[in-house]
PDB file of C-alpha atoms in Angstrom:
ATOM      1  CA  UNK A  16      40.141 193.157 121.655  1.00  0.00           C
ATOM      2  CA  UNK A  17      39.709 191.754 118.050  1.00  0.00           C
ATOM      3  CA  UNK A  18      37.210 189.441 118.130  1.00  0.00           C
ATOM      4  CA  UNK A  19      39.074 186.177 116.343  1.00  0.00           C
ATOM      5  CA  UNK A  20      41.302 186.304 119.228  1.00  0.00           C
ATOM      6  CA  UNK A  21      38.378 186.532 121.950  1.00  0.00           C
ATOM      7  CA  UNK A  22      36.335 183.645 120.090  1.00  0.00           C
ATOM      8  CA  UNK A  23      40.031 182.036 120.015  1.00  0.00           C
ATOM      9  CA  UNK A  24      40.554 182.389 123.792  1.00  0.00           C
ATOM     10  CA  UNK A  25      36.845 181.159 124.771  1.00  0.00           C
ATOM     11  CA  UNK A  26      37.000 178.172 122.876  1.00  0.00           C
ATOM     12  CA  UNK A  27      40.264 177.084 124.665  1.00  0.00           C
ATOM     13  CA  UNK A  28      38.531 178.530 128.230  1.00  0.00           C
ATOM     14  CA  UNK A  29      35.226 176.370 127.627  1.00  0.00           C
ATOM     15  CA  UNK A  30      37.703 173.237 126.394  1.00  0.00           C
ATOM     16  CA  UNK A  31      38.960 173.417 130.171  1.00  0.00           C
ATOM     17  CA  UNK A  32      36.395 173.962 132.133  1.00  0.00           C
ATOM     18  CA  UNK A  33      35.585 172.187 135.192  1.00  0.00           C
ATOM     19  CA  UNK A  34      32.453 171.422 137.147  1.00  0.00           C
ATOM     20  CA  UNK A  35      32.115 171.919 140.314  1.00  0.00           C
ATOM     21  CA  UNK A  36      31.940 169.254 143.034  1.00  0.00           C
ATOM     22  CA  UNK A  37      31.060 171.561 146.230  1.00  0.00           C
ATOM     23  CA  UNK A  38      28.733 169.839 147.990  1.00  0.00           C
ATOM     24  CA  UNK A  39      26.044 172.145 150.490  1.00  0.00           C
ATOM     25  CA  UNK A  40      25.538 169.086 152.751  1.00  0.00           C
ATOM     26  CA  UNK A  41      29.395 168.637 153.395  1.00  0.00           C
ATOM     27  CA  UNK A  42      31.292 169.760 156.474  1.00  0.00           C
ATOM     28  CA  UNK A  43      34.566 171.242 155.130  1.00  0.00           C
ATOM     29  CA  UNK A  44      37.769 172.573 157.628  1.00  0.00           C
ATOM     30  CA  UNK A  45      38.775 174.985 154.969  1.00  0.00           C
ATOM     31  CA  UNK A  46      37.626 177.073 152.174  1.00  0.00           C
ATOM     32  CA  UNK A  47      41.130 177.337 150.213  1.00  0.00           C
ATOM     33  CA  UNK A  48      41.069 180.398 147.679  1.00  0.00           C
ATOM     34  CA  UNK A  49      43.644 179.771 144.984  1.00  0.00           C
ATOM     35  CA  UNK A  50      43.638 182.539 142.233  1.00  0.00           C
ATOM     36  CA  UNK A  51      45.540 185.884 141.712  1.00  0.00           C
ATOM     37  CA  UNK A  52      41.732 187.179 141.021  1.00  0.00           C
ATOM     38  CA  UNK A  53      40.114 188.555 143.313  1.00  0.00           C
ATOM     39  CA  UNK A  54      37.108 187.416 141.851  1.00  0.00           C
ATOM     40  CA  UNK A  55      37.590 183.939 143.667  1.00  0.00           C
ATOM     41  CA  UNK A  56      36.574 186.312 146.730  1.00  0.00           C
ATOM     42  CA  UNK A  57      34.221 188.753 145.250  1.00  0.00           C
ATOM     43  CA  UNK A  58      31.841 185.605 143.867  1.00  0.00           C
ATOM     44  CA  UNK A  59      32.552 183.150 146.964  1.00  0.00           C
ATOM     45  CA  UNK A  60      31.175 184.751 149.996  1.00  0.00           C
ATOM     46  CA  UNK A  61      27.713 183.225 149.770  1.00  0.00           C
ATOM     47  CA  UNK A  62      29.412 179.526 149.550  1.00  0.00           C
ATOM     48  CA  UNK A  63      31.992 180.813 152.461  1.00  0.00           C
ATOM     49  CA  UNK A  64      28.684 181.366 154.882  1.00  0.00           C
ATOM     50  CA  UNK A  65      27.710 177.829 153.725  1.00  0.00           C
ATOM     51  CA  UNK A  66      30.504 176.526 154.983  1.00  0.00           C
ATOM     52  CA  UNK A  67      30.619 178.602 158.253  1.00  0.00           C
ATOM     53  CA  UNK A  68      26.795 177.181 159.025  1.00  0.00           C
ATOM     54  CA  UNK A  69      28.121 173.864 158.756  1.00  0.00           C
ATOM     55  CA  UNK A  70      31.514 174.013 160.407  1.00  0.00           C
ATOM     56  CA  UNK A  71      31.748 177.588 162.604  1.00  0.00           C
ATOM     57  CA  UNK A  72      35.494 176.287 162.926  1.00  0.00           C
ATOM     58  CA  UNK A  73      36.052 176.598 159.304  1.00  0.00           C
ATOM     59  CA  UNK A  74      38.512 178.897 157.899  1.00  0.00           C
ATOM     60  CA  UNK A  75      39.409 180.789 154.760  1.00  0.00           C
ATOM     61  CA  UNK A  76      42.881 180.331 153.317  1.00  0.00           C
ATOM     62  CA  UNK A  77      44.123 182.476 151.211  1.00  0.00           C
ATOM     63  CA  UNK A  78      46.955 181.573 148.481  1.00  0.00           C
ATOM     64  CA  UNK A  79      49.651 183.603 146.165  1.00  0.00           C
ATOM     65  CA  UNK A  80      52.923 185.033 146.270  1.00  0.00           C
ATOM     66  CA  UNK A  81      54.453 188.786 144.927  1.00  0.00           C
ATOM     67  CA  UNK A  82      54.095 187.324 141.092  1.00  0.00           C
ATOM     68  CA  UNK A  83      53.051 189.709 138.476  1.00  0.00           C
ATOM     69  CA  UNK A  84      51.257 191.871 140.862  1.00  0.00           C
ATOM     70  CA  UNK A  85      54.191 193.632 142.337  1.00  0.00           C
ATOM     71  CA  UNK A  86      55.528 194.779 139.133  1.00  0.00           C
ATOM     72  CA  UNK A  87      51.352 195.954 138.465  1.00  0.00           C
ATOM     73  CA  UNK A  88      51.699 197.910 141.793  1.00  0.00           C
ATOM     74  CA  UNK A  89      54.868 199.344 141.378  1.00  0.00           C
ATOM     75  CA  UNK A  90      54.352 200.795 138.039  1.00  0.00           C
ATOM     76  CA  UNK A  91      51.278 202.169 138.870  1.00  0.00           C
ATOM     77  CA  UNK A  92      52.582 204.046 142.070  1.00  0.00           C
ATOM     78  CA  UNK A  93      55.327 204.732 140.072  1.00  0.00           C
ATOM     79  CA  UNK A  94      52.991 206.520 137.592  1.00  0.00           C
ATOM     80  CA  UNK A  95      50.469 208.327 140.235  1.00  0.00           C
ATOM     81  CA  UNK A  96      53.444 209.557 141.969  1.00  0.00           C
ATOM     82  CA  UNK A  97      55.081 211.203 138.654  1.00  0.00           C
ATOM     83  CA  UNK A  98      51.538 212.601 137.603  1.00  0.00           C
ATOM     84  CA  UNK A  99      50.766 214.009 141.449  1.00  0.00           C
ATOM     85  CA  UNK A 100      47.605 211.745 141.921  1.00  0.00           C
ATOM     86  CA  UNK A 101      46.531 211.714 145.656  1.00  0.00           C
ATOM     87  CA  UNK A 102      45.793 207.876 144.513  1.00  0.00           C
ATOM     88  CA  UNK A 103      49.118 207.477 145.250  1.00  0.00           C
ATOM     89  CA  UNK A 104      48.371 206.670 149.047  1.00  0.00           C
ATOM     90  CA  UNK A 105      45.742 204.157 148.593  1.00  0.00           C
ATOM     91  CA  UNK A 106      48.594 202.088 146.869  1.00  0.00           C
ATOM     92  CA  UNK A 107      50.473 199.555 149.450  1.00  0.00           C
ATOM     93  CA  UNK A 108      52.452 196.690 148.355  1.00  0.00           C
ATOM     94  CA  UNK A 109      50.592 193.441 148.879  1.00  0.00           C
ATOM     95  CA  UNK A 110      51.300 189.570 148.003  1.00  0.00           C
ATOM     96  CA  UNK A 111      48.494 188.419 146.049  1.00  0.00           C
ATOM     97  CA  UNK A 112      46.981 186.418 149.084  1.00  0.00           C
ATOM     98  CA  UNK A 113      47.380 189.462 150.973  1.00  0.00           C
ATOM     99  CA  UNK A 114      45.270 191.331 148.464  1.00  0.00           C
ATOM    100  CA  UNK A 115      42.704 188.299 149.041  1.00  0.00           C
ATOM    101  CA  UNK A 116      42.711 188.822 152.131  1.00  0.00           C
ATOM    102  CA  UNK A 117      41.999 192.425 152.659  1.00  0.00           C
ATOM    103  CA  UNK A 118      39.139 192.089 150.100  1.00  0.00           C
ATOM    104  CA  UNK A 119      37.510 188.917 152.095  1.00  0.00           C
ATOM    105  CA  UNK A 120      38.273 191.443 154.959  1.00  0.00           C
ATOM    106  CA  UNK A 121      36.165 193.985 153.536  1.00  0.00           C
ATOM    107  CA  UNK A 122      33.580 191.706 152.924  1.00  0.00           C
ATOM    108  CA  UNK A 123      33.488 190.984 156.687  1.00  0.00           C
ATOM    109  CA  UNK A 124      35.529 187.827 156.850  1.00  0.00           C
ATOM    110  CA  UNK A 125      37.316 188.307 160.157  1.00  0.00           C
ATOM    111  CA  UNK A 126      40.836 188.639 160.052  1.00  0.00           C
ATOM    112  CA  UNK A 127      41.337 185.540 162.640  1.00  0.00           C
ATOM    113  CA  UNK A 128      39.284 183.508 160.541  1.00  0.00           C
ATOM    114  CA  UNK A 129      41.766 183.751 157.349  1.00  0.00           C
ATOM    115  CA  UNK A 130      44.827 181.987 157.062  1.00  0.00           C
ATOM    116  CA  UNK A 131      47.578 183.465 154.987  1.00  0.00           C
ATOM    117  CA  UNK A 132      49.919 181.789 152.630  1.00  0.00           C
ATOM    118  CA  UNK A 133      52.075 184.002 150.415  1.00  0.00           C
ATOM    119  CA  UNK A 134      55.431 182.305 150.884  1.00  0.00           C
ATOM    120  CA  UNK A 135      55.043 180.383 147.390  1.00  0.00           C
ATOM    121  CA  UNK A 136      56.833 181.184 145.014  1.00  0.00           C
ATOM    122  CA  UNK A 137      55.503 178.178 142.137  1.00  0.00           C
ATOM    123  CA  UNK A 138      52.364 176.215 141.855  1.00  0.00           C
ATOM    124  CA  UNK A 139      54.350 173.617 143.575  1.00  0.00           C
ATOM    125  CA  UNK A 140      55.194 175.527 146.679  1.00  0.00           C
ATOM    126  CA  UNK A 141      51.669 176.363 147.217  1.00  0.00           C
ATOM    127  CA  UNK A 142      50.338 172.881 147.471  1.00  0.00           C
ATOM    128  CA  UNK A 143      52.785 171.858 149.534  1.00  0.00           C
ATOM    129  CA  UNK A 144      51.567 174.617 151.453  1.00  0.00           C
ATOM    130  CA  UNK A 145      47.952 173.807 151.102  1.00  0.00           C
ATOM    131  CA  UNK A 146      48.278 169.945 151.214  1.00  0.00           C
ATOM    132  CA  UNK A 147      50.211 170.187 154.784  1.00  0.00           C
ATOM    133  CA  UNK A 148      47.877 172.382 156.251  1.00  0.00           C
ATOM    134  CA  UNK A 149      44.962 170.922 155.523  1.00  0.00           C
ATOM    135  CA  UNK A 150      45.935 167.314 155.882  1.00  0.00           C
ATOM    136  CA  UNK A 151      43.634 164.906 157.102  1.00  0.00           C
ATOM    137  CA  UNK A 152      40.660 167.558 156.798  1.00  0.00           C
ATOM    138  CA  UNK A 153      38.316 168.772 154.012  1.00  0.00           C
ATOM    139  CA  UNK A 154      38.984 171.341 151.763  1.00  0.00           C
ATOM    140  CA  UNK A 155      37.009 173.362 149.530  1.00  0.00           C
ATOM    141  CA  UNK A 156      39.252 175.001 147.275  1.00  0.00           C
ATOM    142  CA  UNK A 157      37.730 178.374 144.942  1.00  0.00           C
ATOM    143  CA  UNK A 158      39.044 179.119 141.803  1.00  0.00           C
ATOM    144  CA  UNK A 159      37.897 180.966 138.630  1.00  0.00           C
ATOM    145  CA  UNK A 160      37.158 179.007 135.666  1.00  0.00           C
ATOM    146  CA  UNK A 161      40.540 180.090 133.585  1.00  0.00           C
ATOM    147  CA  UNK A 162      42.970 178.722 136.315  1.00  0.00           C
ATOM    148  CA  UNK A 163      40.687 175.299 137.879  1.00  0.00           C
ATOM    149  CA  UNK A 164      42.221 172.833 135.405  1.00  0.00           C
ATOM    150  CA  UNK A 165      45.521 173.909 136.097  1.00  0.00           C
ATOM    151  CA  UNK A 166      44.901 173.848 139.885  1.00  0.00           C
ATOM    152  CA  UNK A 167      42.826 170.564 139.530  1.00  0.00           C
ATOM    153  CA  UNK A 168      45.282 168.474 136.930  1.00  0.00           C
ATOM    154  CA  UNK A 169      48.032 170.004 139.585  1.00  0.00           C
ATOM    155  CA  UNK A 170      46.686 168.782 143.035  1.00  0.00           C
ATOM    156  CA  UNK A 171      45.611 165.725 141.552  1.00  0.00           C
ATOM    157  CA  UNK A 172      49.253 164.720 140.127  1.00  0.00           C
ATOM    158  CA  UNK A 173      51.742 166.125 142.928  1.00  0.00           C
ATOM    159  CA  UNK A 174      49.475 165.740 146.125  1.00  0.00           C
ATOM    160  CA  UNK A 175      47.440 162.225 145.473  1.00  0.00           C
ATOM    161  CA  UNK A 176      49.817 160.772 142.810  1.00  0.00           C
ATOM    162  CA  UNK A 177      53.417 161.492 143.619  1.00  0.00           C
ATOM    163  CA  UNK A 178      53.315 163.199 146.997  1.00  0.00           C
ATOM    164  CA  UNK A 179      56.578 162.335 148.221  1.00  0.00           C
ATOM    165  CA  UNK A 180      58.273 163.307 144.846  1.00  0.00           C
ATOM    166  CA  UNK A 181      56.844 166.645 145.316  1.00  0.00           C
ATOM    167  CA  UNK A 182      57.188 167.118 149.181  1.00  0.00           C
ATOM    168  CA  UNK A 183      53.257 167.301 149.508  1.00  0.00           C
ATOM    169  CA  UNK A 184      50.685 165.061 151.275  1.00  0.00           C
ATOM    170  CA  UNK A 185      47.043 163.375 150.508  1.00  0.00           C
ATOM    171  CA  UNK A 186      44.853 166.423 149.955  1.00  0.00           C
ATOM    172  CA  UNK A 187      41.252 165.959 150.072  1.00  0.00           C
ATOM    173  CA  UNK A 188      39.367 168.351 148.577  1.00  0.00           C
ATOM    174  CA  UNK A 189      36.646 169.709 146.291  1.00  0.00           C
ATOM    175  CA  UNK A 190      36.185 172.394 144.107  1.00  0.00           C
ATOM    176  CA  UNK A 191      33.997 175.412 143.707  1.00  0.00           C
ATOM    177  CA  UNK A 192      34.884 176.993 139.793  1.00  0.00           C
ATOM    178  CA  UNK A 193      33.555 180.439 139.177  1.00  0.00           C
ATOM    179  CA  UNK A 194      32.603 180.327 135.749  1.00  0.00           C
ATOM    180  CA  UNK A 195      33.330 182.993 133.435  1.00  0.00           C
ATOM    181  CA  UNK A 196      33.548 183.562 130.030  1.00  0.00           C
ATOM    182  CA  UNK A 197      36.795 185.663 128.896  1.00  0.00           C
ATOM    183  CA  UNK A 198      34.674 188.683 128.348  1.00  0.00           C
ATOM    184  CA  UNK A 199      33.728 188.050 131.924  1.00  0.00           C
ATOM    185  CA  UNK A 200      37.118 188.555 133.381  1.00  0.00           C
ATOM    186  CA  UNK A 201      38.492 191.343 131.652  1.00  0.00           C
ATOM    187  CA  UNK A 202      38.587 193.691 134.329  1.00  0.00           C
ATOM    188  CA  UNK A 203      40.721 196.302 135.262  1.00  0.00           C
ATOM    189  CA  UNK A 204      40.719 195.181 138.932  1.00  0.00           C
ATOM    190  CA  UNK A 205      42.319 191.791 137.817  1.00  0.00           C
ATOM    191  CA  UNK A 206      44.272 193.624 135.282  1.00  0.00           C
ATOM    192  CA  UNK A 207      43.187 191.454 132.282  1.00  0.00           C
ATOM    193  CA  UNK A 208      41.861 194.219 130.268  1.00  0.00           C
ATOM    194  CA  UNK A 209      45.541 195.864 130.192  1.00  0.00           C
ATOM    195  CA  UNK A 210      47.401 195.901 126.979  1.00  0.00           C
ATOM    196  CA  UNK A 211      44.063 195.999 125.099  1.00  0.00           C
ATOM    197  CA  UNK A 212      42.951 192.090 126.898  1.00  0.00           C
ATOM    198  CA  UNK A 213      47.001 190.480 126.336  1.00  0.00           C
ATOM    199  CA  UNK A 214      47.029 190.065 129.861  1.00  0.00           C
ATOM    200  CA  UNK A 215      43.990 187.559 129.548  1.00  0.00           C
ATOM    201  CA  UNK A 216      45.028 186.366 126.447  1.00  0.00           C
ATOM    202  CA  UNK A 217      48.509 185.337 127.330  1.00  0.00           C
ATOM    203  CA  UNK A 218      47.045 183.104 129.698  1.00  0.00           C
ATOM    204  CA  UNK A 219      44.493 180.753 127.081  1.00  0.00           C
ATOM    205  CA  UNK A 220      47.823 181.084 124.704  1.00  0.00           C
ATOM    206  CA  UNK A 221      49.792 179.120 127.028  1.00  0.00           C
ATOM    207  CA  UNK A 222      46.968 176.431 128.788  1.00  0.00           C
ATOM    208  CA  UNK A 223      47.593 173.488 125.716  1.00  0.00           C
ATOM    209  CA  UNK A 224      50.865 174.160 125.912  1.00  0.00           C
ATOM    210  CA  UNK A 225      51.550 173.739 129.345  1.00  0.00           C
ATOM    211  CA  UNK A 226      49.477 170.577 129.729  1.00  0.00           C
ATOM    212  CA  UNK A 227      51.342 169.576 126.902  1.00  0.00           C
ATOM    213  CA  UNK A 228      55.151 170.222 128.668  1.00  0.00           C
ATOM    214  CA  UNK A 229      53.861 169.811 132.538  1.00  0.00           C
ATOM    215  CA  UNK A 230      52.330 166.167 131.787  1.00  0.00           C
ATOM    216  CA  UNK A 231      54.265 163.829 133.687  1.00  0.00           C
ATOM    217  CA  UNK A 232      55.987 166.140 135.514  1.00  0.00           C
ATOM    218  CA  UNK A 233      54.142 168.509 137.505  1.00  0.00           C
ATOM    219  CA  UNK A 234      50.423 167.361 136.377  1.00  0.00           C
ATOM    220  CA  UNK A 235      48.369 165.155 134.234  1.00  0.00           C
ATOM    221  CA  UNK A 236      47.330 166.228 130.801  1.00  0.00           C
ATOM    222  CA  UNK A 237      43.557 165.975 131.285  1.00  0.00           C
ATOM    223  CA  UNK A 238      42.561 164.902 127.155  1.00  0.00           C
ATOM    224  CA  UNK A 239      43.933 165.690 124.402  1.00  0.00           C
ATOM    225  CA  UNK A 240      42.789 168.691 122.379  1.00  0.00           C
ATOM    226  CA  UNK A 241      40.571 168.737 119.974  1.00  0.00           C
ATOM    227  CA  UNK A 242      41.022 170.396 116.426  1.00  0.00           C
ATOM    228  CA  UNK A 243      38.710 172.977 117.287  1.00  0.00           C
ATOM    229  CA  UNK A 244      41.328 173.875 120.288  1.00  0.00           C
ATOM    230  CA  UNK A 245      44.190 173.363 118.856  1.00  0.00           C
ATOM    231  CA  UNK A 246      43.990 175.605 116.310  1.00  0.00           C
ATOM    232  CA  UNK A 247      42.098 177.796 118.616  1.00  0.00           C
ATOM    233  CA  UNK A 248      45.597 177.564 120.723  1.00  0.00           C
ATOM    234  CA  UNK A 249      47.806 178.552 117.209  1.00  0.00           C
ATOM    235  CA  UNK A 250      46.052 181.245 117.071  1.00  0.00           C
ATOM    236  CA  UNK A 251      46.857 182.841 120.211  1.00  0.00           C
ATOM    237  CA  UNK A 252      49.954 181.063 121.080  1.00  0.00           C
ATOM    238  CA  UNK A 253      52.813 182.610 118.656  1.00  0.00           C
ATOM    239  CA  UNK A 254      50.861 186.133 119.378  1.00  0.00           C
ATOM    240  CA  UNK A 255      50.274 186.586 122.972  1.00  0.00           C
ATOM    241  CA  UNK A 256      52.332 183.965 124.975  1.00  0.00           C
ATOM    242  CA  UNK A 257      54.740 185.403 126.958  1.00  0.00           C
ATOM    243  CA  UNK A 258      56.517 183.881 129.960  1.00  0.00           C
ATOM    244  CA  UNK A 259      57.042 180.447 128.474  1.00  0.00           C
ATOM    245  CA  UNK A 260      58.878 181.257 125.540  1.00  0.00           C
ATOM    246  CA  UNK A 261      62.457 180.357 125.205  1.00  0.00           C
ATOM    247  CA  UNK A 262      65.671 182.400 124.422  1.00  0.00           C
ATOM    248  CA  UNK A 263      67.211 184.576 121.964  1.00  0.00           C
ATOM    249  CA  UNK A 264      64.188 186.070 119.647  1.00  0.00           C
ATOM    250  CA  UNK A 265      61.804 184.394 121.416  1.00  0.00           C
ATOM    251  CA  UNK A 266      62.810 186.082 124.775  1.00  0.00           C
ATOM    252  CA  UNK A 267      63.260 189.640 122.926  1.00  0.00           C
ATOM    253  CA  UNK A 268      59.545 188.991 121.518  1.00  0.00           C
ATOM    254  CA  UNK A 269      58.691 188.209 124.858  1.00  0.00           C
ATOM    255  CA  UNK A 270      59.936 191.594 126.617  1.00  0.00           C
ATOM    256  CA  UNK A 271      58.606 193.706 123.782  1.00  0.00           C
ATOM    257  CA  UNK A 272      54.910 192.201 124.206  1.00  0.00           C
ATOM    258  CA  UNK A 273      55.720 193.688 127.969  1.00  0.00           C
ATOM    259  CA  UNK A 274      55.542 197.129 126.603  1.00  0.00           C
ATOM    260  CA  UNK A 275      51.672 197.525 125.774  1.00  0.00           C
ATOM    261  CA  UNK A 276      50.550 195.887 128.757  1.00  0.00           C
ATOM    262  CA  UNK A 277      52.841 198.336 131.215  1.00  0.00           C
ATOM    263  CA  UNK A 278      52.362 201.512 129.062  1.00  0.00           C
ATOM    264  CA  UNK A 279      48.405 200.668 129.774  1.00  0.00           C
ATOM    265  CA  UNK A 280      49.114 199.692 133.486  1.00  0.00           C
ATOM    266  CA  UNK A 281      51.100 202.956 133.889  1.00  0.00           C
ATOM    267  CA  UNK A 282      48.216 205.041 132.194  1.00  0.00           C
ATOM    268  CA  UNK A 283      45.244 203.392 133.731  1.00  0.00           C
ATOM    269  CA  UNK A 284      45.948 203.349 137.560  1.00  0.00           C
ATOM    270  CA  UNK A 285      42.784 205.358 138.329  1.00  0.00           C
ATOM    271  CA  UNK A 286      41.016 203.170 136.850  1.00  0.00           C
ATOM    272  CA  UNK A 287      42.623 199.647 138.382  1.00  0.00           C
ATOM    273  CA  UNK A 288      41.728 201.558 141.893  1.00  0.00           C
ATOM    274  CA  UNK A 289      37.970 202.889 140.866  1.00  0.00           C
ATOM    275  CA  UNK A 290      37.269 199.393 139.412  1.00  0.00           C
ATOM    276  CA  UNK A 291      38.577 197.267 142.771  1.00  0.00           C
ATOM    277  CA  UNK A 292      36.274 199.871 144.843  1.00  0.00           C
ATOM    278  CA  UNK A 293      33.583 198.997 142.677  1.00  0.00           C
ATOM    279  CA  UNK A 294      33.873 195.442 142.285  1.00  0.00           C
ATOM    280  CA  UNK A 295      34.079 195.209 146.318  1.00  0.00           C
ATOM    281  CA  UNK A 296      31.049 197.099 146.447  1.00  0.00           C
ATOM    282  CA  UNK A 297      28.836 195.461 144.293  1.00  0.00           C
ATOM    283  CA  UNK A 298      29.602 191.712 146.386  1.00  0.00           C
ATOM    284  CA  UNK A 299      27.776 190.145 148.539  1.00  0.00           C
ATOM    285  CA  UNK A 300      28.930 191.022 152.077  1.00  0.00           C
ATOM    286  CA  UNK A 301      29.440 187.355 154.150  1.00  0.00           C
TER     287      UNK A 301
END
């Protein structure tokens, strides 16, 4: 990854950070992992035994629909299939909270102690989701530091601001951010390394904007940017985002910035398997 863009992309990830507000001391009814990472797992399970001590009747939700990781899965089976790879087999579709929880799984969570909700399809969905089942209890929801605000600014606005509007209810909660910098999370298991790091850096090209659009709507704009971010954000933004750009030769830009990141995804399957295996075992076990 050029380095402009990565000092681009950490500015904008330290710019919206959050702090953490898990409190040790606090009995919680749910330990809500919200992230298409499976880092929010792999870095949680000491806080998760925390919780357990306090509240043996806790239990670990896990959140995410198909999203981007089906197309991930089914180009790389695709591609271990066409080049004979015995790999092939270890490769079974999976939502993303699915994923989650097979990894909390395998870092002994029991399987009665997780809760699974993969029927969201938007950010929306899944708090309704969240906010439902865990209302009137305590919630400690995990995230890693790239999606928190978004999560945070999200909750905030639809679940304790408009609730009705957005068919959610009062959530009480409080957050534990794993805090990375975007060297940090380019992995292969998370698939931000593919395309060279455009998978990560589609994601800090698109935070101002979408606190700039969303606000109002479906969260609050925390601040406004500073110079340092903003240009930070025009950096990145008319080079990497993707998803959020609008018709005609924005949406053919969009579709050919698709090409690096699934020619890598398509050549690099071994190593989005050997990386998860490694990842899992390096955690801590709960």
């Amino acid at each position: 990854m050029n380095k402009k863009y990565l000092e681009a992309a950490e500015v904008i990830n330290q710019c919206y950070d959050v702090a953490s507000t898990f409190d040790a001391t606090k009995k919680y009814d749910y330990m809500v992992v919200y992230d298409d990472d499976i880092t929010a797992v792999l870095k949680s399970m000491s806080v998760y035994r925390k919780v357990k001590e306090l509240n043996p009747d806790a239990r670990l939700v896990v959140v995410g629909g198909e999203g981007l990781l089906a197309v991930a899965f089914s180009v790389m089976r695709l591609s271990l299939k066409m080049r004979g790879k015995k790999e092939a087999k270890l490769l079974k579709k999976e939502t993303e909270a699915a994923r989650l929880q097979r990894v909390a799984m395998e870092l002994g969570v029991p399987k009665e102690d997780i809760v699974v909700l993969d029927k969201g399809t938007n950010t929306t969905e899944n708090l309704q989701a969240i906010s439902k089942l865990a209302e009137g209890k305590n919630a400690l929801v995990v995230s890693t530091q790239r999606l928190a605000m978004v999560f945070k600014q999200s909750a905030d606005f639809q679940c304790n601001e408009e609730p009705e509007k957005h068919g959610c209810v009062k959530l009480n909660y409080d957050m534990f951010v794993i805090h990375q910098s975007v060297a940090e999370t380019l992995r292969w298991y998370n698939f931000q390394s593919a395309g060279d790091g455009k998978v990560a850096l589609h994601l800090f090209a698109s935070l101002v904007r979408r606190f700039d659009v969303y606000d109002g709507k479906f969260l609050r704009k925390p601040f406004e940017a500073d110079a340092e971010t903003k240009k930070a954000d025009a950096l990145l933004r008319n080079r990497f985002l993707i998803k959020q750009r609008l018709g005609g030769i924005g949406l053919l830009k969009a579709y050919l910035q698709y090409i690096p990141i699934v020619w890598d995804i398509f050549w690099n399957a071994e190593k989005y398997i050997s990386d998860e295996r490694k990842a899992i075992n390096e955690a801590e076990r709960y």
